PDB file of C-alpha atoms in Angstrom:
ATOM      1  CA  UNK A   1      -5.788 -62.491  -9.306  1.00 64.00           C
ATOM      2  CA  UNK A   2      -4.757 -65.485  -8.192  1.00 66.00           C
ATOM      3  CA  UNK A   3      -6.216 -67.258  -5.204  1.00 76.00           C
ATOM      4  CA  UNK A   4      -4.948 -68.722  -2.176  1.00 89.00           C
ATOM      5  CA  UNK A   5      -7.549 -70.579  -0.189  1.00 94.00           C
ATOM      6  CA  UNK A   6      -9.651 -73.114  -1.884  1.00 96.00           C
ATOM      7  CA  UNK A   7     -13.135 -73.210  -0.505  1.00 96.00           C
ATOM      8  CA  UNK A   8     -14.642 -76.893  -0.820  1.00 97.00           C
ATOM      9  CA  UNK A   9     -18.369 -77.521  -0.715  1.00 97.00           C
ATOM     10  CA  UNK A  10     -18.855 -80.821   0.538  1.00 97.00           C
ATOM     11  CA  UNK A  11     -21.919 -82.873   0.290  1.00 95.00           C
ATOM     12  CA  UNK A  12     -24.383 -84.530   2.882  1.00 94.00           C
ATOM     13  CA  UNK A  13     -25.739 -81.881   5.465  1.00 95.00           C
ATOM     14  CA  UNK A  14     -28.193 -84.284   6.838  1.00 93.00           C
ATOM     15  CA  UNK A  15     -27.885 -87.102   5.078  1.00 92.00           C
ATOM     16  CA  UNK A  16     -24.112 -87.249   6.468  1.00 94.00           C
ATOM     17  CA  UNK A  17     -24.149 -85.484   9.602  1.00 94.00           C
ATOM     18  CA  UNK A  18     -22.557 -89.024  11.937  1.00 95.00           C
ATOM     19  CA  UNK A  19     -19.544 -88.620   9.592  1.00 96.00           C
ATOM     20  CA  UNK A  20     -19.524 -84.322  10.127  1.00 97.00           C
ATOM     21  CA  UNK A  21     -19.304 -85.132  13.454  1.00 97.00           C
ATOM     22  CA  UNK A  22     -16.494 -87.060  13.804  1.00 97.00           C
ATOM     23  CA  UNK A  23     -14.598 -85.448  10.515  1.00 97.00           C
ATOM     24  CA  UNK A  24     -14.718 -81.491  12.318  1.00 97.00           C
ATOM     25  CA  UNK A  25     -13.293 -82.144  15.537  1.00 97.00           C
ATOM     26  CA  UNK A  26     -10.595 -83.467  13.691  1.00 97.00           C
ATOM     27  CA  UNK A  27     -10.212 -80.933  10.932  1.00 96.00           C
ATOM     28  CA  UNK A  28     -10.283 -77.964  13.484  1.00 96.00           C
ATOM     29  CA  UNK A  29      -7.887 -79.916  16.265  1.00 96.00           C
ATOM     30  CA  UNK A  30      -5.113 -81.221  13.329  1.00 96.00           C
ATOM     31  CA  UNK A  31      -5.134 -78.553  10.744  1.00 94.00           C
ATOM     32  CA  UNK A  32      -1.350 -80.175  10.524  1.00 95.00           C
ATOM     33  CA  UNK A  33      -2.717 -83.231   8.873  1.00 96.00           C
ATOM     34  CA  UNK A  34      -4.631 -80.795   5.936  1.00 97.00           C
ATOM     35  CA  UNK A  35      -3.342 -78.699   3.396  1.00 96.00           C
ATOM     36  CA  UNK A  36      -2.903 -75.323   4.469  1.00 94.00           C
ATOM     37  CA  UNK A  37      -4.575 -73.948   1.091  1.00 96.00           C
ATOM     38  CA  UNK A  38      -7.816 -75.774   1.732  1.00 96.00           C
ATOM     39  CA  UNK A  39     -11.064 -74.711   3.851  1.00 96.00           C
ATOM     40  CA  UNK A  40     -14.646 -75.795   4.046  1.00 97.00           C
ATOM     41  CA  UNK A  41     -16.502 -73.173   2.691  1.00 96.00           C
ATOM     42  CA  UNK A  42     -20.324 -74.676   2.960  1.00 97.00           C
ATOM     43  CA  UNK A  43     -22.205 -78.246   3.389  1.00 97.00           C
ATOM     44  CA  UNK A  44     -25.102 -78.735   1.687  1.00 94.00           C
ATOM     45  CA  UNK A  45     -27.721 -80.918   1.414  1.00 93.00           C
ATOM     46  CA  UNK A  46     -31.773 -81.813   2.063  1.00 91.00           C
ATOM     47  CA  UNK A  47     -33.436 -84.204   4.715  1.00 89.00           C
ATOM     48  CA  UNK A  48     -36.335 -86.437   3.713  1.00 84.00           C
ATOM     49  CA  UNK A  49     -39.597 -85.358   2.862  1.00 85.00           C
ATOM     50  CA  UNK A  50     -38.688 -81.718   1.107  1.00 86.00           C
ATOM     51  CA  UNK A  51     -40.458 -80.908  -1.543  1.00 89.00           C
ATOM     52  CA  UNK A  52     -38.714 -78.472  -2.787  1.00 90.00           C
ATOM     53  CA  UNK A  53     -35.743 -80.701  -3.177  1.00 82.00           C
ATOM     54  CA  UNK A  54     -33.810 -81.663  -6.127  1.00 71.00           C
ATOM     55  CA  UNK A  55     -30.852 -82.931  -7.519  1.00 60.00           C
ATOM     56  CA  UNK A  56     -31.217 -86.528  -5.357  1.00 54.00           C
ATOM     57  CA  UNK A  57     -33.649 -87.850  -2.803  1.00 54.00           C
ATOM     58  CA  UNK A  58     -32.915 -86.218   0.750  1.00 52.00           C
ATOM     59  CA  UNK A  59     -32.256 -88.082   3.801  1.00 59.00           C
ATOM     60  CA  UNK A  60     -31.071 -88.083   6.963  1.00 60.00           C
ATOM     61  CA  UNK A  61     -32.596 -88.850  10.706  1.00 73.00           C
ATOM     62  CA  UNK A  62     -31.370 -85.562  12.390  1.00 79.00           C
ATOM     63  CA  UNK A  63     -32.988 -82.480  12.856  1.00 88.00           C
ATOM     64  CA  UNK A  64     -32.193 -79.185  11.723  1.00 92.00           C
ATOM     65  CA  UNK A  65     -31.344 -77.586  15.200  1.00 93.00           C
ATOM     66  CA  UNK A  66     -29.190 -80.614  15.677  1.00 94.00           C
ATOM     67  CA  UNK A  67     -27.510 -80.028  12.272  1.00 95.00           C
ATOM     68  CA  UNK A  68     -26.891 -76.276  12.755  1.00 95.00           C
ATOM     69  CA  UNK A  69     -25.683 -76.535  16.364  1.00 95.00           C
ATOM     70  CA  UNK A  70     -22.714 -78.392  14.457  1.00 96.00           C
ATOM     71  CA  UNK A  71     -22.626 -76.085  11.982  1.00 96.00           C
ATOM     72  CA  UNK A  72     -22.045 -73.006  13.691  1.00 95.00           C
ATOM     73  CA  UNK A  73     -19.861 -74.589  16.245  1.00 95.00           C
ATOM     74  CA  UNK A  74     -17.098 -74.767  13.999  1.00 96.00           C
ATOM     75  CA  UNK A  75     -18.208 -71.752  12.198  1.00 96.00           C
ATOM     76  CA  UNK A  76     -19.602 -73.110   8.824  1.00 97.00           C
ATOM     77  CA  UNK A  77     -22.256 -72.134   6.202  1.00 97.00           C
ATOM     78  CA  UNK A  78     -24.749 -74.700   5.817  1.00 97.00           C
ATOM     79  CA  UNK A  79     -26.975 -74.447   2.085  1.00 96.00           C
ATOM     80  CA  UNK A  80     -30.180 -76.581   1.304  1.00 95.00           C
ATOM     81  CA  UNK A  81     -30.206 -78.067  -1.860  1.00 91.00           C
ATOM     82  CA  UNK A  82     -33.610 -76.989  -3.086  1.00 91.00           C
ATOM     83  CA  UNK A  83     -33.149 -77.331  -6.710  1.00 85.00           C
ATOM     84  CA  UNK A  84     -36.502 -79.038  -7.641  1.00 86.00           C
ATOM     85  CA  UNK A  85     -37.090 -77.433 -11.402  1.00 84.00           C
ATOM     86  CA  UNK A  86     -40.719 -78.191 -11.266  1.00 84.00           C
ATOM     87  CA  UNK A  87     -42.187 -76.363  -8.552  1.00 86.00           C
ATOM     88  CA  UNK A  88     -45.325 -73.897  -8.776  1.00 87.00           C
ATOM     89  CA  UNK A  89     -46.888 -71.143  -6.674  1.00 94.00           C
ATOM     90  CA  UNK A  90     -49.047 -73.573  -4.874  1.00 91.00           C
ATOM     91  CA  UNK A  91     -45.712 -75.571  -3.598  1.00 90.00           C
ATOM     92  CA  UNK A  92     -44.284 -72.223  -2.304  1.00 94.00           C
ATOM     93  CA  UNK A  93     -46.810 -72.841   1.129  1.00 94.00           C
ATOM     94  CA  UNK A  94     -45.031 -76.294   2.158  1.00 93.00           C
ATOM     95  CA  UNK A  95     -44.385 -76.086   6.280  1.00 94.00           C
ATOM     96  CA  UNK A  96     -41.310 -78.249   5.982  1.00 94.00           C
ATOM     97  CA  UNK A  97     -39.160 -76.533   3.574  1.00 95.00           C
ATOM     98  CA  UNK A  98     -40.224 -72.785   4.783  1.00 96.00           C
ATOM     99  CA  UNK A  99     -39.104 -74.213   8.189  1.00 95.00           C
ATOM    100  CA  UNK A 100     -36.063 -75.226   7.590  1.00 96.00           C
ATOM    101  CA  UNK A 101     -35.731 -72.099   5.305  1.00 96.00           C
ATOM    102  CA  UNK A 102     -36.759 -70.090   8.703  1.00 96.00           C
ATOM    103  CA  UNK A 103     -34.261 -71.702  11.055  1.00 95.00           C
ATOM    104  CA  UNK A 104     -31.193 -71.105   8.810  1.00 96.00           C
ATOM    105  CA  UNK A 105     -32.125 -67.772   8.251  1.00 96.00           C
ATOM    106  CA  UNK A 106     -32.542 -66.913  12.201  1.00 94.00           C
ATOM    107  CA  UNK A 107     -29.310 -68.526  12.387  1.00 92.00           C
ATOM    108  CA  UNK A 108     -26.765 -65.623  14.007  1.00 87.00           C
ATOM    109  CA  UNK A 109     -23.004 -66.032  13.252  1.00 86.00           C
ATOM    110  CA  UNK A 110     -22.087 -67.246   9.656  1.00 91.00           C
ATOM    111  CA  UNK A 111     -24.322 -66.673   7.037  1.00 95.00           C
ATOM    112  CA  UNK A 112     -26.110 -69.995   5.278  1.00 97.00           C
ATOM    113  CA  UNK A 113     -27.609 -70.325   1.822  1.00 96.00           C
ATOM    114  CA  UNK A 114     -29.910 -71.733  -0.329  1.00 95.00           C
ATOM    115  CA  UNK A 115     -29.010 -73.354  -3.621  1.00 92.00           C
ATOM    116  CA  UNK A 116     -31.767 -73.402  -6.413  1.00 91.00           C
ATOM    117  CA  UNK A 117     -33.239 -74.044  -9.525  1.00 87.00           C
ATOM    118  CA  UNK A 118     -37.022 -72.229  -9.672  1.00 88.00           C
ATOM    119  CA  UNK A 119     -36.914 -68.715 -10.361  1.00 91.00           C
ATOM    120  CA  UNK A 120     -39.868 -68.798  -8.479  1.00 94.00           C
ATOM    121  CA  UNK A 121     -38.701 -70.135  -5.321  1.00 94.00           C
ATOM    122  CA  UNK A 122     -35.704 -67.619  -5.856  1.00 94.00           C
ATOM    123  CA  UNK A 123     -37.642 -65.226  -5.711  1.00 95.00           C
ATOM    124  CA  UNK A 124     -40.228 -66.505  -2.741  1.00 96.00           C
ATOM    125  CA  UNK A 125     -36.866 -66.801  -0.797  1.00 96.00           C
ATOM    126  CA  UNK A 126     -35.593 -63.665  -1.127  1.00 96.00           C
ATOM    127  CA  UNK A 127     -38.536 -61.850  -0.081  1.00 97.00           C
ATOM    128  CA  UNK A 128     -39.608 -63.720   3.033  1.00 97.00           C
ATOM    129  CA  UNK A 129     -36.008 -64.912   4.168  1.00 96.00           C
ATOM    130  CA  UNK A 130     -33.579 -62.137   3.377  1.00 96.00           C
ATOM    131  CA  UNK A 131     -30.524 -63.656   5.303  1.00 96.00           C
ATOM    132  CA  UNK A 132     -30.127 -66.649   3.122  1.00 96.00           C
ATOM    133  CA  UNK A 133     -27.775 -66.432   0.066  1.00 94.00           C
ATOM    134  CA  UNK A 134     -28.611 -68.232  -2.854  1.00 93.00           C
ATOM    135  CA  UNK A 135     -26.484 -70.605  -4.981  1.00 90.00           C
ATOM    136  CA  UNK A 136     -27.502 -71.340  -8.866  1.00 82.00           C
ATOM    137  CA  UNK A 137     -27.778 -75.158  -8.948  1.00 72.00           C
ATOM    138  CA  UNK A 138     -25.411 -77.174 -11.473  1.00 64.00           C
ATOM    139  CA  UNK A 139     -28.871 -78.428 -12.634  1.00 58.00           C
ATOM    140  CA  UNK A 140     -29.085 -75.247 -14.417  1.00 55.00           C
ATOM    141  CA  UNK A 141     -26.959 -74.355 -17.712  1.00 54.00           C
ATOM    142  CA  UNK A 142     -24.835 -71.223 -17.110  1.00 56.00           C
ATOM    143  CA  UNK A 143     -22.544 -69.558 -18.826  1.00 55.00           C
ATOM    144  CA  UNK A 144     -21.333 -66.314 -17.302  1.00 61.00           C
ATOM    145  CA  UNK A 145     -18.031 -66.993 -15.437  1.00 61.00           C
ATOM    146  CA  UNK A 146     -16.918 -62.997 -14.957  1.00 68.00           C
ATOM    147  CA  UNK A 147     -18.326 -63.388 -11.253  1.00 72.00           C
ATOM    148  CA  UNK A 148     -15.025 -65.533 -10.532  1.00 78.00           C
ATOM    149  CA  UNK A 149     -15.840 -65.582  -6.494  1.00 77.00           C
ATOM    150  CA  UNK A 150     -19.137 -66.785  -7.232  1.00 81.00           C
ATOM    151  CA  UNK A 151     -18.350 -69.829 -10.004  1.00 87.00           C
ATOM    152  CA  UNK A 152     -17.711 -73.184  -8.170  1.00 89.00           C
ATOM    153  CA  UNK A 153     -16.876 -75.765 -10.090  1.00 90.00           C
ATOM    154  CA  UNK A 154     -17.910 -79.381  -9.499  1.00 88.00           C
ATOM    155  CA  UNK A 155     -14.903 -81.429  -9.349  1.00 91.00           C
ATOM    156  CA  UNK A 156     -15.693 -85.683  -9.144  1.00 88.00           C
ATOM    157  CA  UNK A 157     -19.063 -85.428 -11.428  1.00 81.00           C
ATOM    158  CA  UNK A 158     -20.396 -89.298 -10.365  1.00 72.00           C
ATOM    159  CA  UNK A 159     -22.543 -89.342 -13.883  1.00 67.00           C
ATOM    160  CA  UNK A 160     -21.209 -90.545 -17.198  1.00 57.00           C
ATOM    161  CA  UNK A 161     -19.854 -87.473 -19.359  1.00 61.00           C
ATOM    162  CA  UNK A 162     -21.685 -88.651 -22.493  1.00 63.00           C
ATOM    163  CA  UNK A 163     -25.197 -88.486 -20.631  1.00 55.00           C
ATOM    164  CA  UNK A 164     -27.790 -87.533 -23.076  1.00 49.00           C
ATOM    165  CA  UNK A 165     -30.471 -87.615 -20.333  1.00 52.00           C
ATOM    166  CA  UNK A 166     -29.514 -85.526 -17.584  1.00 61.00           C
ATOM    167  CA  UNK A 167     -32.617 -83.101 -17.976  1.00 59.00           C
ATOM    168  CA  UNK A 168     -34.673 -86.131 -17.873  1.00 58.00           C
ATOM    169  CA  UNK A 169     -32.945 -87.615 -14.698  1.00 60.00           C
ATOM    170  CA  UNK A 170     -33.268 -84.604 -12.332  1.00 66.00           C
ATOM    171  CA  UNK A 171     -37.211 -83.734 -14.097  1.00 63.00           C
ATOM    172  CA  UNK A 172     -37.931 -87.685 -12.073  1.00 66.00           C
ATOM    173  CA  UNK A 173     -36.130 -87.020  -8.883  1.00 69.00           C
ATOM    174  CA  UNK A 174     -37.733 -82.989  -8.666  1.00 69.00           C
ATOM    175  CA  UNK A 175     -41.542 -84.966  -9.613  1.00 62.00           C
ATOM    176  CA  UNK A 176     -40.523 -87.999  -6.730  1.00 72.00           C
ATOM    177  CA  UNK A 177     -39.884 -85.006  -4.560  1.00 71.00           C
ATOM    178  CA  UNK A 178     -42.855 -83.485  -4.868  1.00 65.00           C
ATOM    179  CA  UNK A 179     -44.668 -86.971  -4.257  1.00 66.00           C
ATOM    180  CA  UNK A 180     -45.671 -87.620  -7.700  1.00 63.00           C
ATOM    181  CA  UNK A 181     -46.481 -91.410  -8.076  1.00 69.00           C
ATOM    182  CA  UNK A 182     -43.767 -92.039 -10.839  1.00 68.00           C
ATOM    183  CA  UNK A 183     -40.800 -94.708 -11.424  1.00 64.00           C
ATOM    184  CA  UNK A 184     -37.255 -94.449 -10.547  1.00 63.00           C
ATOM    185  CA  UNK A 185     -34.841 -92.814 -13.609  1.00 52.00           C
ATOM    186  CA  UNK A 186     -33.090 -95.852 -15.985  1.00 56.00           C
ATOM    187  CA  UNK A 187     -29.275 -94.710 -15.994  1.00 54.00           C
ATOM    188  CA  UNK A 188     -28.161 -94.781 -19.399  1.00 54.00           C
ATOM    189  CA  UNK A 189     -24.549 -94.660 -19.026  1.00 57.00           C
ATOM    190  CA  UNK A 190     -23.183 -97.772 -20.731  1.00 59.00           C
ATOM    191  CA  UNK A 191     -21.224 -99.067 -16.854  1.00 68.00           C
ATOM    192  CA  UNK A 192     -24.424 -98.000 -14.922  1.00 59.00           C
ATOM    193  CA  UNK A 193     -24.492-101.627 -13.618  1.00 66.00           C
ATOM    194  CA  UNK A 194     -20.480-101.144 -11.639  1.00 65.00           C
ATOM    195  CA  UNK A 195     -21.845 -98.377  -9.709  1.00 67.00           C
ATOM    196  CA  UNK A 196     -19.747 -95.315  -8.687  1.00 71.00           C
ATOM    197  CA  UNK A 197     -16.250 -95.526  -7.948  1.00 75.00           C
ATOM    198  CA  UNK A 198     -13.935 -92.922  -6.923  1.00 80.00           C
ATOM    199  CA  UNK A 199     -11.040 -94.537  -9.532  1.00 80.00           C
ATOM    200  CA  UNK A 200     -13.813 -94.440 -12.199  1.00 79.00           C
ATOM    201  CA  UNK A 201     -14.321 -90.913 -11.741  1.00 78.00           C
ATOM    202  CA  UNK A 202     -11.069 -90.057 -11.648  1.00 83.00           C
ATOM    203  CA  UNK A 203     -10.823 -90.775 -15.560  1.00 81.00           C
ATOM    204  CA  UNK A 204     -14.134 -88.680 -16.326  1.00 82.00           C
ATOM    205  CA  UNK A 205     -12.448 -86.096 -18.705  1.00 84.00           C
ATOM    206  CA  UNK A 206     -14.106 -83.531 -16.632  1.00 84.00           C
ATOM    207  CA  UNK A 207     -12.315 -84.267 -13.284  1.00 91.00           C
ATOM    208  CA  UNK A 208     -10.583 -81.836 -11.543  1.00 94.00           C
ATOM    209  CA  UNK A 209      -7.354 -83.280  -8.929  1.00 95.00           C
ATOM    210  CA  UNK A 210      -5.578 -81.618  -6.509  1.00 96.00           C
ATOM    211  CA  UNK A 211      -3.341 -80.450  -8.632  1.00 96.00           C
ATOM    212  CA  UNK A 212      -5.747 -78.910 -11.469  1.00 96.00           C
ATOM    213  CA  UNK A 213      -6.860 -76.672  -8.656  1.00 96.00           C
ATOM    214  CA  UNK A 214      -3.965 -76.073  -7.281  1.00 96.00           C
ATOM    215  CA  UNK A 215      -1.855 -75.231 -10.824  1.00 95.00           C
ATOM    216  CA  UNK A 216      -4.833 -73.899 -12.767  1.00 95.00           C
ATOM    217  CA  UNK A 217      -7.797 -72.592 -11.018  1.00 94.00           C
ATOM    218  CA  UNK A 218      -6.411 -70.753  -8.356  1.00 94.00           C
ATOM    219  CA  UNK A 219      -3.656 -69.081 -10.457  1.00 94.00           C
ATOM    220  CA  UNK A 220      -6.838 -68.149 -12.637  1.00 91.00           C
ATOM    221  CA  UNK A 221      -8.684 -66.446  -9.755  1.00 91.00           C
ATOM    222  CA  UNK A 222     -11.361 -69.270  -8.841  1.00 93.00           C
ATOM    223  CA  UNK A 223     -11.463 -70.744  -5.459  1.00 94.00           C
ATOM    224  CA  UNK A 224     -15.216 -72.658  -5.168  1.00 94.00           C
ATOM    225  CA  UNK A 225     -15.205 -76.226  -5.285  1.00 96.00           C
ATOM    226  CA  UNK A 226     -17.842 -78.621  -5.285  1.00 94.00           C
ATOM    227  CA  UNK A 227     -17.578 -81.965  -4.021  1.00 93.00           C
ATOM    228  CA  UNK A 228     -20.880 -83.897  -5.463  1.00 89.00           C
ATOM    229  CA  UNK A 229     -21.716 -87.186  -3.001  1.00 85.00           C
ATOM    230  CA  UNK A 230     -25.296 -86.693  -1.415  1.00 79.00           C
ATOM    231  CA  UNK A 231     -26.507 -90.191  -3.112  1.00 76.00           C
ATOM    232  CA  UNK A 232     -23.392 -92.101  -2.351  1.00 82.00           C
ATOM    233  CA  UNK A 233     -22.694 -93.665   0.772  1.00 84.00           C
ATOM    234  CA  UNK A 234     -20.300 -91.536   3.765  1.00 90.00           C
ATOM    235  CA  UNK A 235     -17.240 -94.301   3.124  1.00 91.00           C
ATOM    236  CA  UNK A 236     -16.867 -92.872  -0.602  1.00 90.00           C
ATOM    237  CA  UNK A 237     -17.620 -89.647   1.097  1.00 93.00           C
ATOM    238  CA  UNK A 238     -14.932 -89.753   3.359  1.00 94.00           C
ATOM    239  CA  UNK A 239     -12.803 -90.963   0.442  1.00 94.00           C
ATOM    240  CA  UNK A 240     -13.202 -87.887  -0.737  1.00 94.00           C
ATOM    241  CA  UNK A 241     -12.378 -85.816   2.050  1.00 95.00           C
ATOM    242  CA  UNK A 242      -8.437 -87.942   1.896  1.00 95.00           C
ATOM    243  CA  UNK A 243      -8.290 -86.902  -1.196  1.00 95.00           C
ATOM    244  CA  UNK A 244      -9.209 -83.786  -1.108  1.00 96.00           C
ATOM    245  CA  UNK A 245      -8.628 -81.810   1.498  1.00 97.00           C
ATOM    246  CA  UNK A 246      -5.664 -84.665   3.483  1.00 96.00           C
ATOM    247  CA  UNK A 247      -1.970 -84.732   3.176  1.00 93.00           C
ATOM    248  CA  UNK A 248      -0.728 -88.167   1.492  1.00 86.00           C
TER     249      UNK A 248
END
């Protein structure tokens, strides 16, 4: 069945919350100057100092009573990117992360999620936080798209298509997390040196425009999109946002 609201999950949480702040008021006071098929349907991301974080290296100076007093004043889900593949029972105790775990699952009003890799932490969250969805982390290889309201698809992937060391890349940022004395991942992408940039992404053969969701997901019956950005800075952030989710 075809869909008619795209749901955009957009990066930063924490580690973008000055640019949240300015960005909602506008998006809930102007809905004129967005597409009318487009919503926010989470924001996601980690402050510093989890250990059950993954993906990239959380940050961000605010905390999370600050963050979800935004978040449920204009009425949307926030997620925690806890995707570290390597935890272990042991790591299951940490104060920070069951905190912050805690105070999104007291939450009233929308509900908020959790997005993971570790069947084990699944599993710890479920039990002791009931409240709190959970969302399978693009660091993990599915396959089963039958679920269509549950698939999201990630659409401005920053990393080179060809990369033959992702697993290797996200095993160093899930050990750095947990505080393991160990150096920073060599990118091996052959334009590693240029950075990120928007235009660069935009030729990735796995990008997906504004008009391959509107023309070909939607009339397929998906409507979760990703927006990937957590390690960039909030200008290229915000770039996305125009693109995205802004009338030209």
């Amino acid at each position: 069945m075809r869909k008619t609201i795209a749901y955009y999950h957009l990066p930063g949480l924490f580690e973008f919350y000055e640019l949240y702040e300015a960005f909602l008021p506008i998006y809930r006071e102007h809905r004129e100057y967005f597409y009318d098929w487009c919503g926010i349907g989470s924001i996601y991301g980690a402050p510093a100092d989890c250990i059950w974080g993954g993906g990239r290296i959380g940050s961000g100076e605010h905390g999370v009573q600050e963050v979800m007093n935004l978040m449920s004043e204009y009425g949307i889900s926030a997620r925690l990117t806890f995707s570290n593949s390597l935890l272990r029972e042991e790591h299951l105790a940490d104060e920070k992360c069951n905190a912050l775990c805690k105070a999104l699952n007291d939450s009233e009003g929308i509900s908020n999620g959790v997005i993971v890799h570790s069947d084990i932490l699944a599993r710890y969250i479920k039990k002791h936080y009931p409240n709190l969805y959970l969302v399978s982390s693009t660091t993990k290889v599915l396959t089963d798209f039958n679920e269509k309201d549950k698939v999201e698809f990630l659409c401005n992937e920053c990393c080179w298509f060809g990369c033959y060391d992702r697993k290797n890349c996200y095993e160093i940022v899930s050990r750095q997390n947990l505080g393991e004395d160990c150096p920073d991942h060599v990118c091996v992408a052959p334009d590693s040196q240029s950075g990120y940039r928007f235009s660069k992404a935009m030729e990735n053969p796995v990008f997906i425009s504004v008009g391959d969701i509107r023309n070909t997901y939607m009339p397929m019956g998906f409507s979760n999109f990703k927006i990937e950005g957590r390690g960039l800075g909030s200008a290229l952030v915000l770039e996305f946002l125009l693109y995205y989710m802004i009338k030209p």
